[in-house]
Amino acid sequence: MPIWETIENLAAYLPRDRIVALGKGEDLPEFAHGSTLFADISGFTPLTEAVVSRYGPRRGGEELTNHLNTVYDALICEVDRYDGSVIGFAGDAITTWFSGDDGTRALACAFRMQATMSAFESITLPDGAVFSLGMKVAVAAGRVRRFLVGDPKIQRSDLIAGDVLERLADAEHAAERGDVVCDGITAEDLADSLVVSERRPSETDKPVAVVEELRNPPDPLVGNDLPLDGLTEEMLRPWLIRDVYDLSLIHI
């Protein structure tokens, strides 16, 4: 495999902003301001049960992996286009970070992600069975603290923490399938830019806003490819567990 393909495969497992920082030989700031986006997909559990029961663990696993890759590739593509960084996965959900954003860019991305998910509202298996996937998206903006954790000999990981993550979780709990929501503080800060259809109770004194539309949304970036120049396998190795690293070297 050409070295640039190897680097591209390995870099796919790191947050976008971490890739940029590594390429420049820089550290990411410990404290930063921006917005967080949490996207939770529903419907994978019945789909998983269906493919495994129909085709068995091996073929069912392959069938499910194909669907997972297709969905997440499409969603992460939208995150990339709005210069966001995927920080982590939790079950069927992804947490992303938009550095320097007041929530506008994250909300624009959220609507594009929901539009993308419309292609997966109906998934037909080879035997004709039909299943549906959906998603809810929450956004919160503010100051976070960035942590670099893990043993480089095993795997390093990026984490973000702070009050904004608590507000994000609160907003997500109030969201329903198909929604784009933001926490009350972010909604107040962006009041002139949002069309809000509903306000829902939250655990804070500010209700969660269900955002119907974003006025004057920012355009996505065109050709927002990762800058891979200057990266080496040695730089990227600590960010992948050994098995994933080995597989990345043999699969395109």
GROMACS .gro file of C-alpha atoms in nm:
model
  252
    1MET     CA    1   0.000   0.000   0.000
    2PRO     CA    2   0.141   0.345  -0.090
    3ILE     CA    3   0.251   0.542   0.215
    4TRP     CA    4  -0.005   0.819   0.156
    5GLU     CA    5  -0.287   0.562   0.164
    6THR     CA    6  -0.150   0.421   0.489
    7ILE     CA    7  -0.139   0.768   0.645
    8GLU     CA    8  -0.492   0.841   0.523
    9ASN     CA    9  -0.623   0.515   0.673
   10LEU     CA   10  -0.460   0.580   1.009
   11ALA     CA   11  -0.560   0.947   1.023
   12ALA     CA   12  -0.928   0.855   0.984
   13TYR     CA   13  -0.931   0.744   1.349
   14LEU     CA   14  -0.818   1.081   1.489
   15PRO     CA   15  -1.016   1.404   1.538
   16ARG     CA   16  -0.965   1.648   1.253
   17ASP     CA   17  -0.816   1.920   1.470
   18ARG     CA   18  -0.572   1.674   1.624
   19ILE     CA   19  -0.453   1.576   1.274
   20VAL     CA   20  -0.397   1.943   1.188
   21ALA     CA   21  -0.206   2.000   1.513
   22LEU     CA   22   0.013   1.693   1.463
   23GLY     CA   23   0.095   1.800   1.110
   24LYS     CA   24   0.207   2.140   1.236
   25GLY     CA   25   0.398   1.995   1.530
   26GLU     CA   26   0.173   2.182   1.774
   27ASP     CA   27  -0.033   2.098   2.080
   28LEU     CA   28  -0.403   2.174   2.105
   29PRO     CA   29  -0.493   2.433   2.372
   30GLU     CA   30  -0.609   2.294   2.704
   31PHE     CA   31  -0.901   2.538   2.714
   32ALA     CA   32  -1.102   2.637   2.408
   33HIS     CA   33  -1.430   2.797   2.306
   34GLY     CA   34  -1.656   2.642   2.047
   35SER     CA   35  -1.961   2.424   2.007
   36THR     CA   36  -2.038   2.059   2.063
   37LEU     CA   37  -2.277   1.842   1.864
   38PHE     CA   38  -2.418   1.510   1.978
   39ALA     CA   39  -2.593   1.295   1.717
   40ASP     CA   40  -2.773   0.981   1.834
   41ILE     CA   41  -2.899   0.730   1.576
   42SER     CA   42  -3.198   0.509   1.652
   43GLY     CA   43  -3.299   0.190   1.475
   44PHE     CA   44  -2.969   0.002   1.466
   45THR     CA   45  -3.072  -0.242   1.742
   46PRO     CA   46  -3.368  -0.397   1.554
   47LEU     CA   47  -3.162  -0.391   1.234
   48THR     CA   48  -2.880  -0.577   1.411
   49GLU     CA   49  -3.117  -0.838   1.550
   50ALA     CA   50  -3.275  -0.885   1.210
   51VAL     CA   51  -2.956  -0.938   1.009
   52VAL     CA   52  -2.806  -1.174   1.268
   53SER     CA   53  -3.123  -1.384   1.293
   54ARG     CA   54  -3.161  -1.400   0.915
   55TYR     CA   55  -2.802  -1.453   0.803
   56GLY     CA   56  -2.613  -1.574   1.110
   57PRO     CA   57  -2.334  -1.402   1.303
   58ARG     CA   58  -2.079  -1.396   1.020
   59ARG     CA   59  -2.283  -1.285   0.720
   60GLY     CA   60  -2.509  -1.080   0.945
   61GLY     CA   61  -2.205  -0.902   1.086
   62GLU     CA   62  -2.084  -0.821   0.737
   63GLU     CA   63  -2.427  -0.694   0.634
   64LEU     CA   64  -2.453  -0.476   0.945
   65THR     CA   65  -2.099  -0.341   0.900
   66ASN     CA   66  -2.184  -0.232   0.547
   67HIS     CA   67  -2.486  -0.037   0.672
   68LEU     CA   68  -2.291   0.115   0.962
   69ASN     CA   69  -2.009   0.228   0.735
   70THR     CA   70  -2.248   0.379   0.485
   71VAL     CA   71  -2.440   0.577   0.747
   72TYR     CA   72  -2.144   0.701   0.948
   73ASP     CA   73  -1.938   0.785   0.640
   74ALA     CA   74  -2.222   1.007   0.516
   75LEU     CA   75  -2.269   1.180   0.853
   76ILE     CA   76  -1.900   1.233   0.921
   77CYS     CA   77  -1.861   1.378   0.573
   78GLU     CA   78  -2.100   1.656   0.677
   79VAL     CA   79  -1.904   1.715   0.999
   80ASP     CA   80  -1.585   1.746   0.793
   81ARG     CA   81  -1.749   1.992   0.554
   82TYR     CA   82  -1.826   2.223   0.846
   83ASP     CA   83  -1.474   2.183   0.985
   84GLY     CA   84  -1.585   1.980   1.283
   85SER     CA   85  -1.389   1.710   1.463
   86VAL     CA   86  -1.533   1.377   1.572
   87ILE     CA   87  -1.418   1.338   1.932
   88GLY     CA   88  -1.573   1.003   2.012
   89PHE     CA   89  -1.838   0.735   1.965
   90ALA     CA   90  -2.072   0.603   2.232
   91GLY     CA   91  -2.301   0.325   2.120
   92ASP     CA   92  -2.491   0.457   1.818
   93ALA     CA   93  -2.398   0.820   1.888
   94ILE     CA   94  -2.112   1.053   1.796
   95THR     CA   95  -1.981   1.360   1.978
   96THR     CA   96  -1.820   1.630   1.769
   97TRP     CA   97  -1.639   1.959   1.836
   98PHE     CA   98  -1.644   2.281   1.629
   99SER     CA   99  -1.359   2.502   1.744
  100GLY     CA  100  -1.430   2.876   1.766
  101ASP     CA  101  -1.797   2.830   1.680
  102ASP     CA  102  -2.085   3.003   1.859
  103GLY     CA  103  -2.319   2.719   1.765
  104THR     CA  104  -2.412   2.845   1.420
  105ARG     CA  105  -2.178   2.615   1.231
  106ALA     CA  106  -2.275   2.316   1.443
  107LEU     CA  107  -2.647   2.380   1.387
  108ALA     CA  108  -2.595   2.418   1.012
  109CYS     CA  109  -2.413   2.084   1.020
  110ALA     CA  110  -2.694   1.932   1.227
  111PHE     CA  111  -2.954   2.019   0.964
  112ARG     CA  112  -2.732   1.878   0.688
  113MET     CA  113  -2.688   1.559   0.891
  114GLN     CA  114  -3.065   1.525   0.931
  115ALA     CA  115  -3.108   1.575   0.558
  116THR     CA  116  -2.847   1.304   0.499
  117MET     CA  117  -3.029   1.065   0.733
  118SER     CA  118  -3.343   1.091   0.518
  119ALA     CA  119  -3.172   0.851   0.276
  120PHE     CA  120  -3.175   0.586   0.550
  121GLU     CA  121  -3.536   0.621   0.660
  122SER     CA  122  -3.604   0.300   0.473
  123ILE     CA  123  -3.342   0.022   0.456
  124THR     CA  124  -3.435  -0.291   0.264
  125LEU     CA  125  -3.253  -0.616   0.337
  126PRO     CA  126  -3.184  -0.869   0.061
  127ASP     CA  127  -3.489  -1.073   0.165
  128GLY     CA  128  -3.717  -0.768   0.131
  129ALA     CA  129  -3.752  -0.683   0.502
  130VAL     CA  130  -3.763  -0.306   0.558
  131PHE     CA  131  -3.616  -0.119   0.855
  132SER     CA  132  -3.592   0.249   0.939
  133LEU     CA  133  -3.314   0.457   1.094
  134GLY     CA  134  -3.357   0.799   1.248
  135MET     CA  135  -3.154   1.049   1.445
  136LYS     CA  136  -3.177   1.328   1.699
  137VAL     CA  137  -2.913   1.601   1.722
  138ALA     CA  138  -2.827   1.834   2.009
  139VAL     CA  139  -2.596   2.136   2.006
  140ALA     CA  140  -2.444   2.344   2.286
  141ALA     CA  141  -2.176   2.613   2.271
  142GLY     CA  142  -1.930   2.734   2.530
  143ARG     CA  143  -1.589   2.682   2.687
  144VAL     CA  144  -1.443   2.334   2.723
  145ARG     CA  145  -1.135   2.176   2.864
  146ARG     CA  146  -0.944   1.938   2.640
  147PHE     CA  147  -0.781   1.628   2.789
  148LEU     CA  148  -0.528   1.398   2.629
  149VAL     CA  149  -0.560   1.059   2.798
  150GLY     CA  150  -0.434   0.705   2.760
  151ASP     CA  151  -0.105   0.519   2.741
  152PRO     CA  152   0.078   0.585   2.410
  153LYS     CA  153   0.185   0.219   2.411
  154ILE     CA  154  -0.181   0.116   2.403
  155GLN     CA  155  -0.396   0.405   2.277
  156ARG     CA  156  -0.419   0.780   2.325
  157SER     CA  157  -0.754   0.959   2.310
  158ASP     CA  158  -0.894   1.311   2.306
  159LEU     CA  159  -1.165   1.407   2.555
  160ILE     CA  160  -1.354   1.729   2.611
  161ALA     CA  161  -1.523   1.827   2.936
  162GLY     CA  162  -1.697   2.117   3.105
  163ASP     CA  163  -2.034   2.274   3.167
  164VAL     CA  164  -2.108   2.283   2.796
  165LEU     CA  165  -2.109   1.900   2.789
  166GLU     CA  166  -2.361   1.894   3.072
  167ARG     CA  167  -2.582   2.136   2.880
  168LEU     CA  168  -2.539   1.923   2.570
  169ALA     CA  169  -2.653   1.610   2.756
  170ASP     CA  170  -2.951   1.799   2.899
  171ALA     CA  171  -3.054   1.914   2.551
  172GLU     CA  172  -3.011   1.564   2.408
  173HIS     CA  173  -3.237   1.415   2.673
  174ALA     CA  174  -3.515   1.654   2.564
  175ALA     CA  175  -3.473   1.573   2.195
  176GLU     CA  176  -3.683   1.334   1.991
  177ARG     CA  177  -3.617   1.148   1.669
  178GLY     CA  178  -3.585   1.391   1.380
  179ASP     CA  179  -3.514   1.691   1.604
  180VAL     CA  180  -3.237   1.947   1.601
  181VAL     CA  181  -3.220   2.107   1.946
  182CYS     CA  182  -2.989   2.335   2.141
  183ASP     CA  183  -2.960   2.418   2.507
  184GLY     CA  184  -3.122   2.728   2.652
  185ILE     CA  185  -2.804   2.934   2.689
  186THR     CA  186  -2.699   2.875   2.329
  187ALA     CA  187  -3.053   2.948   2.210
  188GLU     CA  188  -3.049   3.283   2.393
  189ASP     CA  189  -2.711   3.376   2.246
  190LEU     CA  190  -2.830   3.292   1.894
  191ALA     CA  191  -3.185   3.421   1.934
  192ASP     CA  192  -3.169   3.643   1.624
  193SER     CA  193  -3.041   3.354   1.410
  194LEU     CA  194  -3.287   3.081   1.508
  195VAL     CA  195  -3.642   2.991   1.419
  196VAL     CA  196  -3.759   2.799   1.726
  197SER     CA  197  -4.070   2.585   1.699
  198GLU     CA  198  -4.092   2.466   2.058
  199ARG     CA  199  -3.934   2.503   2.403
  200ARG     CA  200  -3.909   2.195   2.621
  201PRO     CA  201  -3.843   2.164   2.994
  202SER     CA  202  -3.489   2.087   3.099
  203GLU     CA  203  -3.297   2.020   3.417
  204THR     CA  204  -3.172   2.379   3.410
  205ASP     CA  205  -3.373   2.699   3.443
  206LYS     CA  206  -3.352   2.756   3.067
  207PRO     CA  207  -3.569   2.537   2.841
  208VAL     CA  208  -3.427   2.342   2.549
  209ALA     CA  209  -3.504   2.497   2.210
  210VAL     CA  210  -3.626   2.284   1.919
  211VAL     CA  211  -3.475   2.462   1.621
  212GLU     CA  212  -3.688   2.461   1.308
  213GLU     CA  213  -3.456   2.667   1.092
  214LEU     CA  214  -3.127   2.855   1.101
  215ARG     CA  215  -3.141   3.199   0.944
  216ASN     CA  216  -2.850   3.271   0.707
  217PRO     CA  217  -2.670   2.940   0.770
  218PRO     CA  218  -2.299   2.932   0.686
  219ASP     CA  219  -2.200   2.751   0.370
  220PRO     CA  220  -2.010   2.424   0.406
  221LEU     CA  221  -1.647   2.419   0.303
  222VAL     CA  222  -1.575   2.273  -0.040
  223GLY     CA  223  -1.294   2.020  -0.068
  224ASN     CA  224  -1.213   2.037   0.301
  225ASP     CA  225  -0.957   1.758   0.283
  226LEU     CA  226  -0.733   1.675   0.575
  227PRO     CA  227  -0.380   1.818   0.549
  228LEU     CA  228  -0.178   1.498   0.573
  229ASP     CA  229   0.160   1.645   0.478
  230GLY     CA  230   0.418   1.599   0.748
  231LEU     CA  231   0.241   1.307   0.914
  232THR     CA  232   0.413   0.973   0.968
  233GLU     CA  233   0.306   0.629   1.084
  234GLU     CA  234   0.505   0.685   1.402
  235MET     CA  235   0.300   0.997   1.484
  236LEU     CA  236  -0.032   0.820   1.434
  237ARG     CA  237   0.045   0.479   1.586
  238PRO     CA  238  -0.021   0.585   1.953
  239TRP     CA  239  -0.380   0.683   1.865
  240LEU     CA  240  -0.492   0.338   1.751
  241ILE     CA  241  -0.514   0.014   1.945
  242ARG     CA  242  -0.284  -0.251   1.801
  243ASP     CA  243  -0.548  -0.461   1.622
  244VAL     CA  244  -0.702  -0.158   1.449
  245TYR     CA  245  -0.357  -0.031   1.355
  246ASP     CA  246  -0.263  -0.363   1.196
  247LEU     CA  247  -0.590  -0.383   1.002
  248SER     CA  248  -0.544  -0.026   0.879
  249LEU     CA  249  -0.213  -0.124   0.723
  250ILE     CA  250  -0.364  -0.402   0.510
  251HIS     CA  251  -0.706  -0.257   0.417
  252ILE     CA  252  -0.769   0.036   0.187
   0.00000   0.00000   0.00000
